Structures are given as C-alpha cells and as structure tokens.
mmCIF file of C-alpha atoms in Angstrom:
data_model
loop_
_atom_site.group_PDB
_atom_site.id
_atom_site.type_symbol
_atom_site.label_atom_id
_atom_site.label_comp_id
_atom_site.label_asym_id
_atom_site.label_seq_id
_atom_site.Cartn_x
_atom_site.Cartn_y
_atom_site.Cartn_z
ATOM 1 C CA MET A 26 72.954 107.198 101.323
ATOM 2 C CA THR A 27 72.265 103.818 102.011
ATOM 3 C CA GLU A 28 69.291 102.669 103.845
ATOM 4 C CA ARG A 29 70.299 101.430 107.387
ATOM 5 C CA ARG A 30 69.650 98.287 107.778
ATOM 6 C CA HIS A 31 67.339 97.071 111.377
ATOM 7 C CA TYR A 32 71.301 95.775 113.840
ATOM 8 C CA PRO A 33 70.588 93.167 116.425
ATOM 9 C CA TRP A 34 70.103 95.762 119.419
ATOM 10 C CA PRO A 35 68.681 93.626 121.450
ATOM 11 C CA ARG A 36 71.586 91.436 121.273
ATOM 12 C CA ALA A 37 73.582 94.755 122.970
ATOM 13 C CA ALA A 38 71.314 95.691 125.083
ATOM 14 C CA PHE A 39 71.515 92.527 126.621
ATOM 15 C CA TRP A 40 75.541 92.979 126.861
ATOM 16 C CA TYR A 41 74.021 96.830 128.371
ATOM 17 C CA GLY A 42 71.925 94.450 130.579
ATOM 18 C CA TRP A 43 75.029 92.200 131.710
ATOM 19 C CA LEU A 44 77.085 95.490 132.827
ATOM 20 C CA LEU A 45 74.221 96.293 135.369
ATOM 21 C CA VAL A 46 74.848 92.839 137.196
ATOM 22 C CA LEU A 47 78.162 93.124 136.730
ATOM 23 C CA LEU A 48 77.766 96.150 138.998
ATOM 24 C CA LEU A 49 75.489 95.034 141.779
ATOM 25 C CA ALA A 50 78.062 92.174 142.221
ATOM 26 C CA GLY A 51 80.581 94.375 143.397
ATOM 27 C CA CYS A 52 81.227 93.345 146.745
ATOM 28 C CA ALA A 53 81.904 89.439 145.025
ATOM 29 C CA ALA A 54 85.319 90.958 144.455
ATOM 30 C CA ALA A 55 88.112 94.002 144.771
ATOM 31 C CA PRO A 56 87.248 97.642 143.218
ATOM 32 C CA THR A 57 89.759 97.128 141.249
ATOM 33 C CA GLU A 58 88.960 93.424 140.141
ATOM 34 C CA VAL A 59 85.516 95.340 139.307
ATOM 35 C CA GLU A 60 86.257 98.731 137.329
ATOM 36 C CA SER A 61 88.292 96.098 134.937
ATOM 37 C CA GLU A 62 85.557 94.171 133.916
ATOM 38 C CA ARG A 63 82.811 96.413 134.675
ATOM 39 C CA HIS A 64 85.188 98.346 131.354
ATOM 40 C CA ARG A 65 86.140 95.418 129.762
ATOM 41 C CA GLU A 66 82.347 93.958 129.009
ATOM 42 C CA ALA A 67 81.301 97.902 128.387
ATOM 43 C CA GLY A 68 84.101 97.027 125.646
ATOM 44 C CA LEU A 69 82.373 94.088 124.385
ATOM 45 C CA ALA A 70 79.088 95.483 124.197
ATOM 46 C CA ILE A 71 80.069 98.104 121.439
ATOM 47 C CA GLN A 72 81.674 94.965 119.964
ATOM 48 C CA ALA A 73 78.652 93.057 119.639
ATOM 49 C CA VAL A 74 76.453 95.388 117.455
ATOM 50 C CA TYR A 75 79.812 96.310 115.001
ATOM 51 C CA GLU A 76 80.011 93.042 114.679
ATOM 52 C CA ALA A 77 77.167 91.932 113.644
ATOM 53 C CA ALA A 78 76.268 95.809 111.500
ATOM 54 C CA LEU A 79 80.523 95.050 110.023
ATOM 55 C CA PRO A 80 79.739 93.146 106.706
ATOM 56 C CA GLU A 81 77.126 96.367 105.515
ATOM 57 C CA LEU A 82 79.090 98.390 106.365
ATOM 58 C CA SER A 83 81.265 100.344 103.144
ATOM 59 C CA MET A 84 85.191 99.070 102.537
ATOM 60 C CA ALA A 85 86.372 101.527 104.180
ATOM 61 C CA LYS A 86 84.951 101.843 107.935
ATOM 62 C CA GLN A 87 85.500 98.023 108.227
ATOM 63 C CA ARG A 88 89.284 98.555 107.149
ATOM 64 C CA HIS A 89 89.784 100.872 109.545
ATOM 65 C CA TYR A 90 87.669 98.518 112.923
ATOM 66 C CA ALA A 91 88.905 95.438 111.359
ATOM 67 C CA GLN A 92 92.996 96.436 111.629
ATOM 68 C CA ARG A 93 92.927 98.049 114.831
ATOM 69 C CA LEU A 94 90.588 95.352 116.688
ATOM 70 C CA TYR A 95 93.708 92.611 114.658
ATOM 71 C CA ARG A 96 96.386 94.493 115.911
ATOM 72 C CA ILE A 97 94.735 94.500 119.469
ATOM 73 C CA THR A 98 93.621 90.786 119.163
ATOM 74 C CA GLY A 99 95.534 89.171 116.515
ATOM 75 C CA GLU A 100 92.016 87.380 115.974
ATOM 76 C CA PRO A 101 92.664 85.612 112.697
ATOM 77 C CA ARG A 102 88.885 86.376 111.405
ATOM 78 C CA TYR A 103 89.972 90.077 110.875
ATOM 79 C CA ARG A 104 92.481 89.230 108.000
ATOM 80 C CA GLU A 105 90.044 88.645 105.366
ATOM 81 C CA ILE A 106 88.786 92.416 105.294
ATOM 82 C CA ALA A 107 92.095 93.074 105.709
ATOM 83 C CA HIS A 108 92.833 90.751 102.239
ATOM 84 C CA GLU A 109 89.583 92.309 100.808
ATOM 85 C CA HIS A 110 90.913 96.196 101.637
ATOM 86 C CA GLY A 111 94.983 94.729 100.489
ATOM 87 C CA ARG A 112 93.616 93.938 97.381
ATOM 88 C CA ARG A 113 91.922 96.891 96.821
ATOM 89 C CA LEU A 114 95.030 98.832 98.111
ATOM 90 C CA VAL A 115 97.697 97.423 95.584
ATOM 91 C CA GLN A 116 95.345 97.431 92.614
ATOM 92 C CA GLN A 117 94.832 101.841 93.202
ATOM 93 C CA LEU A 118 98.668 101.727 93.843
ATOM 94 C CA ARG A 119 99.200 99.779 90.465
ATOM 95 C CA ASP A 120 97.198 103.231 88.607
ATOM 96 C CA ASP A 121 99.014 105.328 90.731
ATOM 97 C CA ILE A 122 102.287 104.062 89.910
ATOM 98 C CA GLU A 123 101.483 103.134 86.029
ATOM 99 C CA GLY A 124 99.599 107.268 85.938
ATOM 100 C CA LEU A 125 102.906 109.416 87.160
ATOM 101 C CA ALA A 126 104.663 108.211 83.761
ATOM 102 C CA ASP A 127 102.289 110.797 82.538
ATOM 103 C CA PRO A 128 104.033 114.404 83.642
ATOM 104 C CA ASP A 129 100.072 116.344 84.680
ATOM 105 C CA TYR A 130 98.522 112.446 86.503
ATOM 106 C CA ALA A 131 99.266 113.947 89.618
ATOM 107 C CA ALA A 132 97.749 117.635 88.547
ATOM 108 C CA VAL A 133 94.346 115.994 87.482
ATOM 109 C CA ARG A 134 94.093 113.199 90.001
ATOM 110 C CA SER A 135 94.422 116.472 92.402
ATOM 111 C CA ARG A 136 91.706 118.683 91.393
ATOM 112 C CA GLN A 137 89.072 115.327 91.954
ATOM 113 C CA ILE A 138 90.398 114.708 95.200
ATOM 114 C CA VAL A 139 89.800 118.313 96.014
ATOM 115 C CA GLU A 140 86.508 118.633 94.128
ATOM 116 C CA SER A 141 84.897 115.271 95.880
ATOM 117 C CA TYR A 142 85.930 115.627 99.339
ATOM 118 C CA PRO A 143 83.382 115.289 101.720
ATOM 119 C CA GLN A 144 81.413 119.003 102.279
ATOM 120 C CA ARG A 145 79.052 117.709 105.224
ATOM 121 C CA THR A 146 80.846 119.517 108.008
ATOM 122 C CA ALA A 147 82.723 122.864 108.634
ATOM 123 C CA LYS A 148 85.885 121.388 109.306
ATOM 124 C CA GLN A 149 85.613 119.203 106.469
ATOM 125 C CA ARG A 150 84.954 122.696 104.079
ATOM 126 C CA ALA A 151 88.104 124.473 106.121
ATOM 127 C CA ARG A 152 89.912 121.214 105.168
ATOM 128 C CA ARG A 153 88.898 121.355 102.110
ATOM 129 C CA ALA A 154 89.785 124.488 101.120
ATOM 130 C CA MET A 155 93.105 124.379 102.064
ATOM 131 C CA LEU A 156 93.856 121.286 100.185
ATOM 132 C CA ALA A 157 93.390 123.030 97.179
ATOM 133 C CA GLU A 158 95.396 126.091 97.888
ATOM 134 C CA TRP A 159 98.265 123.436 97.355
ATOM 135 C CA GLY A 160 98.657 121.928 93.826
ATOM 136 C CA GLU A 161 99.873 118.356 94.262
ATOM 137 C CA ILE A 162 99.622 117.706 98.247
ATOM 138 C CA PRO A 163 95.914 116.001 97.748
ATOM 139 C CA PHE A 164 97.508 113.973 95.650
ATOM 140 C CA ALA A 165 101.194 113.320 96.955
ATOM 141 C CA ARG A 166 99.185 112.634 100.575
ATOM 142 C CA GLN A 167 96.822 110.113 99.842
ATOM 143 C CA LEU A 168 99.739 107.860 97.446
ATOM 144 C CA LEU A 169 101.577 108.174 100.760
ATOM 145 C CA PHE A 170 98.553 106.965 103.016
ATOM 146 C CA ARG A 171 98.541 104.125 100.663
ATOM 147 C CA LEU A 172 102.139 103.159 100.553
ATOM 148 C CA ALA A 173 102.074 103.239 104.414
ATOM 149 C CA GLN A 174 99.629 100.932 104.598
ATOM 150 C CA ALA A 175 100.836 98.399 101.701
ATOM 151 C CA ASP A 176 103.752 98.394 104.243
ATOM 152 C CA TYR A 177 102.131 97.713 106.844
ATOM 153 C CA TYR A 178 101.099 94.741 105.395
ATOM 154 C CA GLY A 179 104.445 93.441 104.069
ATOM 155 C CA LEU A 180 103.421 94.302 100.585
ATOM 156 C CA LEU A 181 106.165 96.718 99.127
ATOM 157 C CA GLY A 182 109.129 94.860 97.886
ATOM 158 C CA THR A 183 107.289 92.159 96.508
ATOM 159 C CA SER A 184 106.070 91.885 93.207
ATOM 160 C CA ALA A 185 102.354 92.978 93.804
ATOM 161 C CA ILE A 186 103.185 96.138 93.362
ATOM 162 C CA ALA A 187 105.957 96.167 90.424
ATOM 163 C CA HIS A 188 108.019 99.486 90.393
ATOM 164 C CA HIS A 189 107.373 101.312 93.828
ATOM 165 C CA GLU A 190 110.286 102.484 93.917
ATOM 166 C CA ARG A 191 108.213 105.321 91.195
ATOM 167 C CA ALA A 192 106.098 106.448 93.574
ATOM 168 C CA LEU A 193 109.088 106.989 96.408
ATOM 169 C CA ASP A 194 110.811 109.631 94.070
ATOM 170 C CA TYR A 195 107.618 111.578 93.385
ATOM 171 C CA LEU A 196 106.925 111.665 97.314
ATOM 172 C CA ALA A 197 110.776 112.407 97.632
ATOM 173 C CA GLY A 198 110.060 115.512 95.108
ATOM 174 C CA VAL A 199 107.239 117.084 97.170
ATOM 175 C CA ALA A 200 107.925 119.997 98.798
ATOM 176 C CA TRP A 201 106.655 118.472 102.619
ATOM 177 C CA GLU A 202 108.657 121.073 105.045
ATOM 178 C CA HIS A 203 106.814 123.860 103.564
ATOM 179 C CA PHE A 204 103.739 122.172 103.874
ATOM 180 C CA LEU A 205 103.914 120.364 106.991
ATOM 181 C CA THR A 206 104.358 123.238 108.952
ATOM 182 C CA ASP A 207 102.736 125.806 107.831
ATOM 183 C CA ALA A 208 100.782 127.542 110.457
ATOM 184 C CA ASP A 209 97.450 127.288 108.339
ATOM 185 C CA VAL A 210 97.665 123.713 107.617
ATOM 186 C CA MET A 211 98.905 123.003 111.249
ATOM 187 C CA GLY A 212 95.601 125.079 112.695
ATOM 188 C CA ILE A 213 93.049 122.813 110.800
ATOM 189 C CA TYR A 214 94.970 119.544 110.397
ATOM 190 C CA ALA A 215 97.609 119.312 113.294
ATOM 191 C CA ALA A 216 96.167 115.208 113.368
ATOM 192 C CA GLN A 217 96.888 114.395 109.818
ATOM 193 C CA VAL A 218 100.080 116.098 109.975
ATOM 194 C CA ALA A 219 101.577 113.784 112.872
ATOM 195 C CA ASN A 220 100.540 110.435 110.452
ATOM 196 C CA GLN A 221 102.631 111.675 107.037
ATOM 197 C CA VAL A 222 105.336 112.666 109.032
ATOM 198 C CA TYR A 223 105.148 109.242 110.802
ATOM 199 C CA PHE A 224 104.608 107.740 106.986
ATOM 200 C CA LEU A 225 107.391 109.787 105.460
ATOM 201 C CA HIS A 226 109.842 108.535 107.737
ATOM 202 C CA GLN A 227 108.672 104.756 108.051
ATOM 203 C CA LEU A 228 109.463 105.086 103.930
ATOM 204 C CA GLY A 229 112.396 106.669 103.952
ATOM 205 C CA ILE A 230 111.196 109.124 102.370
ATOM 206 C CA ALA A 231 112.690 112.098 104.579
ATOM 207 C CA ASP A 232 112.724 111.985 108.381
ATOM 208 C CA LEU A 233 110.592 115.869 109.626
ATOM 209 C CA ARG A 234 109.700 114.917 113.090
ATOM 210 C CA GLU A 235 112.318 117.264 114.640
ATOM 211 C CA GLN A 236 111.163 119.919 112.785
ATOM 212 C CA VAL A 237 107.200 119.532 112.839
ATOM 213 C CA VAL A 238 106.908 118.327 116.528
ATOM 214 C CA ALA A 239 108.979 121.928 117.288
ATOM 215 C CA SER A 240 106.795 123.708 115.055
ATOM 216 C CA PHE A 241 104.001 121.966 116.722
ATOM 217 C CA ARG A 242 105.147 123.382 119.623
ATOM 218 C CA ARG A 243 105.170 126.684 118.187
ATOM 219 C CA GLN A 244 101.535 126.782 117.361
ATOM 220 C CA TYR A 245 100.608 125.388 120.464
ATOM 221 C CA PRO A 246 102.727 126.089 123.262
ATOM 222 C CA GLY A 247 102.207 125.297 127.329
ATOM 223 C CA GLY A 248 99.057 126.445 128.633
ATOM 224 C CA SER A 249 97.965 127.741 125.483
ATOM 225 C CA ALA A 250 94.758 125.251 126.278
ATOM 226 C CA ALA A 251 93.366 128.737 128.172
ATOM 227 C CA TRP A 252 92.900 130.683 124.976
ATOM 228 C CA LEU A 253 91.994 127.860 122.667
ATOM 229 C CA ASP A 254 88.461 127.770 121.645
ATOM 230 C CA GLU A 255 86.710 124.146 120.863
ATOM 231 C CA ALA A 256 87.850 123.552 117.315
ATOM 232 C CA GLU A 257 91.201 124.666 117.729
ATOM 233 C CA TYR A 258 91.526 122.962 121.566
ATOM 234 C CA HIS A 259 90.615 119.939 119.698
ATOM 235 C CA ASN A 260 92.464 120.030 117.598
ATOM 236 C CA LYS A 261 95.561 120.165 119.623
ATOM 237 C CA LEU A 262 94.766 117.373 121.509
ATOM 238 C CA TYR A 263 94.123 115.621 118.014
ATOM 239 C CA GLY A 264 97.400 116.288 116.853
ATOM 240 C CA MET A 265 99.669 115.528 120.024
ATOM 241 C CA THR A 266 97.680 112.200 119.786
ATOM 242 C CA HIS A 267 98.627 111.258 116.927
ATOM 243 C CA PHE A 268 102.285 111.916 116.834
ATOM 244 C CA VAL A 269 101.598 109.275 119.328
ATOM 245 C CA ILE A 270 99.733 106.838 117.719
ATOM 246 C CA ALA A 271 101.558 107.273 114.510
ATOM 247 C CA SER A 272 104.432 106.617 116.012
ATOM 248 C CA SER A 273 103.404 103.338 117.226
ATOM 249 C CA ARG A 274 101.998 102.195 113.640
ATOM 250 C CA TYR A 275 99.267 102.615 113.997
ATOM 251 C CA TYR A 276 98.613 100.401 117.287
ATOM 252 C CA GLN A 277 101.602 97.370 115.556
ATOM 253 C CA ARG A 278 104.177 98.598 117.985
ATOM 254 C CA TRP A 279 105.072 100.851 121.677
ATOM 255 C CA VAL A 280 105.967 103.596 121.758
ATOM 256 C CA ASP A 281 108.580 104.795 124.922
ATOM 257 C CA PRO A 282 107.281 107.499 127.104
ATOM 258 C CA GLN A 283 109.997 109.143 127.610
ATOM 259 C CA ASP A 284 109.957 110.236 123.924
ATOM 260 C CA TYR A 285 106.827 111.508 124.667
ATOM 261 C CA VAL A 286 106.774 113.687 128.056
ATOM 262 C CA TRP A 287 105.287 116.396 126.746
ATOM 263 C CA ILE A 288 102.690 115.645 125.195
ATOM 264 C CA LEU A 289 101.779 113.113 128.374
ATOM 265 C CA GLU A 290 101.814 115.195 130.786
ATOM 266 C CA SER A 291 99.973 117.562 129.150
ATOM 267 C CA PHE A 292 97.136 115.388 128.827
ATOM 268 C CA ALA A 293 97.609 114.678 132.632
ATOM 269 C CA GLU A 294 97.179 118.189 133.240
ATOM 270 C CA ASP A 295 93.905 118.968 131.196
ATOM 271 C CA ILE A 296 92.465 115.391 131.646
ATOM 272 C CA ASP A 297 89.451 117.244 133.133
ATOM 273 C CA ARG A 298 88.866 119.900 130.296
ATOM 274 C CA ILE A 299 89.509 116.906 128.437
ATOM 275 C CA LEU A 300 86.730 115.295 130.216
ATOM 276 C CA ALA A 301 84.667 117.947 130.354
ATOM 277 C CA SER A 302 84.628 119.407 126.180
ATOM 278 C CA ALA A 303 86.183 117.155 124.694
ATOM 279 C CA THR A 304 84.589 114.125 122.046
ATOM 280 C CA GLU A 305 84.550 110.916 122.795
ATOM 281 C CA ASP A 306 86.741 110.191 120.143
ATOM 282 C CA ILE A 307 89.081 112.467 121.295
ATOM 283 C CA GLN A 308 89.036 111.340 125.118
ATOM 284 C CA ALA A 309 89.327 107.754 123.416
ATOM 285 C CA GLU A 310 92.729 108.789 121.147
ATOM 286 C CA VAL A 311 93.888 110.372 124.408
ATOM 287 C CA ALA A 312 93.377 107.178 126.694
ATOM 288 C CA LEU A 313 95.598 104.954 123.068
ATOM 289 C CA SER A 314 98.083 107.160 123.855
ATOM 290 C CA PHE A 315 98.719 105.771 127.340
ATOM 291 C CA LEU A 316 98.602 102.632 127.384
ATOM 292 C CA LEU A 317 100.816 102.414 123.887
ATOM 293 C CA ALA A 318 103.245 104.045 125.883
ATOM 294 C CA GLY A 319 102.880 100.760 128.315
ATOM 295 C CA GLN A 320 100.581 103.350 131.075
ATOM 296 C CA GLU A 321 97.642 101.666 131.401
ATOM 297 C CA GLU A 322 97.537 102.564 135.547
ATOM 298 C CA HIS A 323 97.067 106.350 134.539
ATOM 299 C CA PRO A 324 94.911 107.536 136.443
ATOM 300 C CA ALA A 325 93.461 109.644 133.288
ATOM 301 C CA VAL A 326 93.405 106.241 131.382
ATOM 302 C CA GLY A 327 90.726 105.435 134.113
ATOM 303 C CA ARG A 328 88.153 108.630 134.628
ATOM 304 C CA ILE A 329 88.183 108.278 130.409
ATOM 305 C CA ARG A 330 87.063 104.788 130.798
ATOM 306 C CA ASP A 331 84.546 105.726 133.081
ATOM 307 C CA SER A 332 83.430 108.789 130.863
ATOM 308 C CA LEU A 333 82.774 106.681 128.028
ATOM 309 C CA VAL A 334 81.148 103.665 130.215
ATOM 310 C CA ALA A 335 79.153 106.095 130.633
ATOM 311 C CA ALA A 336 78.788 107.542 127.095
ATOM 312 C CA ILE A 337 77.882 104.087 126.197
ATOM 313 C CA ASP A 338 73.640 104.532 125.036
ATOM 314 C CA PRO A 339 71.572 101.818 126.069
ATOM 315 C CA GLN A 340 68.896 101.672 123.306
ATOM 316 C CA SER A 341 71.069 101.390 120.759
ATOM 317 C CA GLY A 342 74.195 99.732 122.301
ATOM 318 C CA ILE A 343 76.925 102.416 121.357
ATOM 319 C CA ILE A 344 78.587 105.569 121.908
ATOM 320 C CA PRO A 345 75.976 108.292 119.819
ATOM 321 C CA SER A 346 77.637 111.317 118.345
ATOM 322 C CA THR A 347 77.465 114.607 120.279
ATOM 323 C CA ALA A 348 74.474 116.061 118.495
ATOM 324 C CA GLY A 349 72.742 111.641 120.005
ATOM 325 C CA SER A 350 72.752 110.385 116.543
ATOM 326 C CA ALA A 351 73.791 106.067 117.069
ATOM 327 C CA ASP A 352 74.475 105.970 112.602
ATOM 328 C CA LEU A 353 76.636 103.365 113.161
ATOM 329 C CA ALA A 354 79.473 103.808 110.115
ATOM 330 C CA ARG A 355 79.248 107.546 111.189
ATOM 331 C CA GLY A 356 80.030 106.473 115.100
ATOM 332 C CA GLU A 357 82.469 103.336 113.931
ATOM 333 C CA HIS A 358 85.459 105.521 114.559
ATOM 334 C CA ARG A 359 84.249 106.706 117.782
ATOM 335 C CA ASN A 360 83.124 103.015 119.456
ATOM 336 C CA VAL A 361 86.229 101.452 117.442
ATOM 337 C CA LEU A 362 88.368 103.482 119.353
ATOM 338 C CA ALA A 363 86.481 103.271 123.042
ATOM 339 C CA ILE A 364 86.312 99.118 121.876
ATOM 340 C CA MET A 365 89.983 99.337 121.597
ATOM 341 C CA VAL A 366 89.956 101.333 125.136
ATOM 342 C CA LEU A 367 87.848 99.411 126.990
ATOM 343 C CA ARG A 368 88.966 95.753 126.606
ATOM 344 C CA TRP A 369 92.736 97.319 126.159
ATOM 345 C CA PRO A 370 94.322 93.130 126.233
ATOM 346 C CA GLY A 371 97.501 94.383 126.447
ATOM 347 C CA ARG A 372 99.055 92.980 123.374
ATOM 348 C CA LEU A 373 99.851 94.165 119.414
ATOM 349 C CA TYR A 374 99.770 92.796 116.770
ATOM 350 C CA PRO A 375 101.868 93.595 113.630
ATOM 351 C CA GLY A 376 100.828 93.351 110.303
ATOM 352 C CA PRO A 377 98.636 91.425 108.918
ATOM 353 C CA ASP A 378 101.433 90.295 106.882
ATOM 354 C CA LEU A 379 99.220 89.543 103.756
ATOM 355 C CA SER A 380 103.325 88.988 101.261
ATOM 356 C CA LEU A 381 102.397 85.410 101.080
ATOM 357 C CA MET A 382 98.395 86.173 100.173
ATOM 358 C CA GLY A 383 98.659 86.093 96.365
ATOM 359 C CA LEU A 384 97.898 89.386 95.967
#
C-alpha cells in the first residue's frame, strides 16, 4: 500500500470552522437559506481535501471522483482526468477485442479476474466466491463495464476502438438473464446487477430490465426490511439506488420519478431506519435517487444532508468509515457521493465527450 502523504488538513479545518460561523449567523437569513448554505459549504469543505489529494490517488479513484464532479459541475479541469482514463480504456478495449479472436481468451481472463479479486472484507470474499462459479461472467461483466464507459465518452463507433462489434457480439451470447435473475447473485450483488442490466440496454445488447426488476422485487418484497439482517438490508438499498443511478447513465440525465415510485416511496417510508443503520455511502445514494428524480425538496433529502454534515470529522475534514478510518483512498466513494448530495447544483452534464481528442 502506498504510504499516505501529508494532506492539507489546516485548509479542511478552515472550511469546517467556516461552517460553524454560518450556523451562528442563522438569524441573518431565512432558515431554509441557512440550511442550504450550510450543506453547500460542508460539501465544499470535503471537496477541498480531496482536490488537494487527488493526484496522489489511483487512476481508478481519480476517474470515479472526477467523472462524478464533472457531471454535476461541467468544470473543464475534470476533463484532463477523463482524457487519461479514456486513453487507458481505449487500450484495454483494443486488447480485449483482439483477444476475443482466441476462443480461450474469455475463460483465461475470467480466471485471472477471480484470482485477483480483493478479499479484504467478507463482502468481497463472498463476491469472489460467487463469481468463481459463473464461468466467463467475470470477464463479460468487466468488458460490459468498459464498453459502457467508452459509450459515455462518445468513443464507440470511432476509429479509436475499431471492431467493437466483436465485443458486442460476444456479450450478446452470454447468458445474462440467468445470471442477473439468480437469487444468490442478487442476494450479494444487487447494485452491480442493476448496473449491468442498464449497461446491456444502453449498448443495445439486451433489454432485461423488466425481468430483473421483477426478480429483485420478488426477492425483496414490500415490507421485507423488517426481517432482513444488516447485510441483506444494505444490499437491498444499494440495489434500489442503482436502478435509479444506472438509469440516469450515472448522473448524465434526469429520471422520471413515475418510473421509480416503488423505490422512492420505500425510501421515504423507511427513512428512519436508513438514517439509523445505513452507511453514509448508502444514505448519499438514497438522496441522489431523489435528486436525480428532481425531488430535491423531499424531506428525506434534507434529513440525509443533515446526517452527512454531522458525520464529518473536524480533524480530517472528511466523512470517515464506520470504523473511524479517515483513509482518503478507501473513503473516496463515500465522500464524493457526499459532496454531490451536499452541493447539488441542479444541473447535469453528459460525458465528457472524448471523441475528438485523438485517442
């Protein structure tokens, strides 16, 4: 593991202190204005820490962070990271497309992916064991993700990725419905199931949305939260949030709230348990589901924003893990989602389009 660098905690502390000033100044503005500004400044405080540390993070973490911040701000500075990610993505897809000429390529790559799968947590170990039972699925899902990312960047159908149809043809032959509606897969992998069913639809490979949603709702019927243990409950919540987020093409377009009434109503009814027992990652994704549906004024959003602000550690300037770790790399997912929720500007930016950048 890379040794942690010295990050600008004083700057973070300044921002956090400024939040307290805003709170004390509440009598000078309407309550709703004070709350909105308090949330926004909290998001900017977390962002200040991550912006300074961003060059020290892995490309995967930089991509995850920059892609999301670009899509809610449109700020050009995030395009540089997208360009570097796009360059690597193009090479990876070229290798995969060329590799598919070998009938054994997918099976070999699947074994390599399973062998290198992280095993730090119980959830990771369970997912690794599950993927090992599904033949070429580990490679197929990685290829699907890469193609979806390339599509987001406007790179499919360009000279940068020649013969991408070979990859689409391969994926069209994969038994996706069997995998994505399997109860054991859904039980530990619901968020990725939601992602993959929307990627398949996005790329014109298959439309399994109705079947997968029906399978999910059979596994987690209304009222099921009462008898789910913590891991199952979190998996259910993650799955529901990702039906919304993946449908938005990951924060590139709004979703119709009528399409997700069953999800948003469930979140609203269960908001007390969500705030009491769900991680900040999940809380943020629940709020983002409302935000992507244009429901920023929903009471659940305000309550989650308050919860995220309260979770900020004044010493590190970020939201630590449930175990108290302020490791910036491991906390990137949680904190970038919190930034998005807290400083949500109400506009979405697709892409960025890299098709004319000479990749």
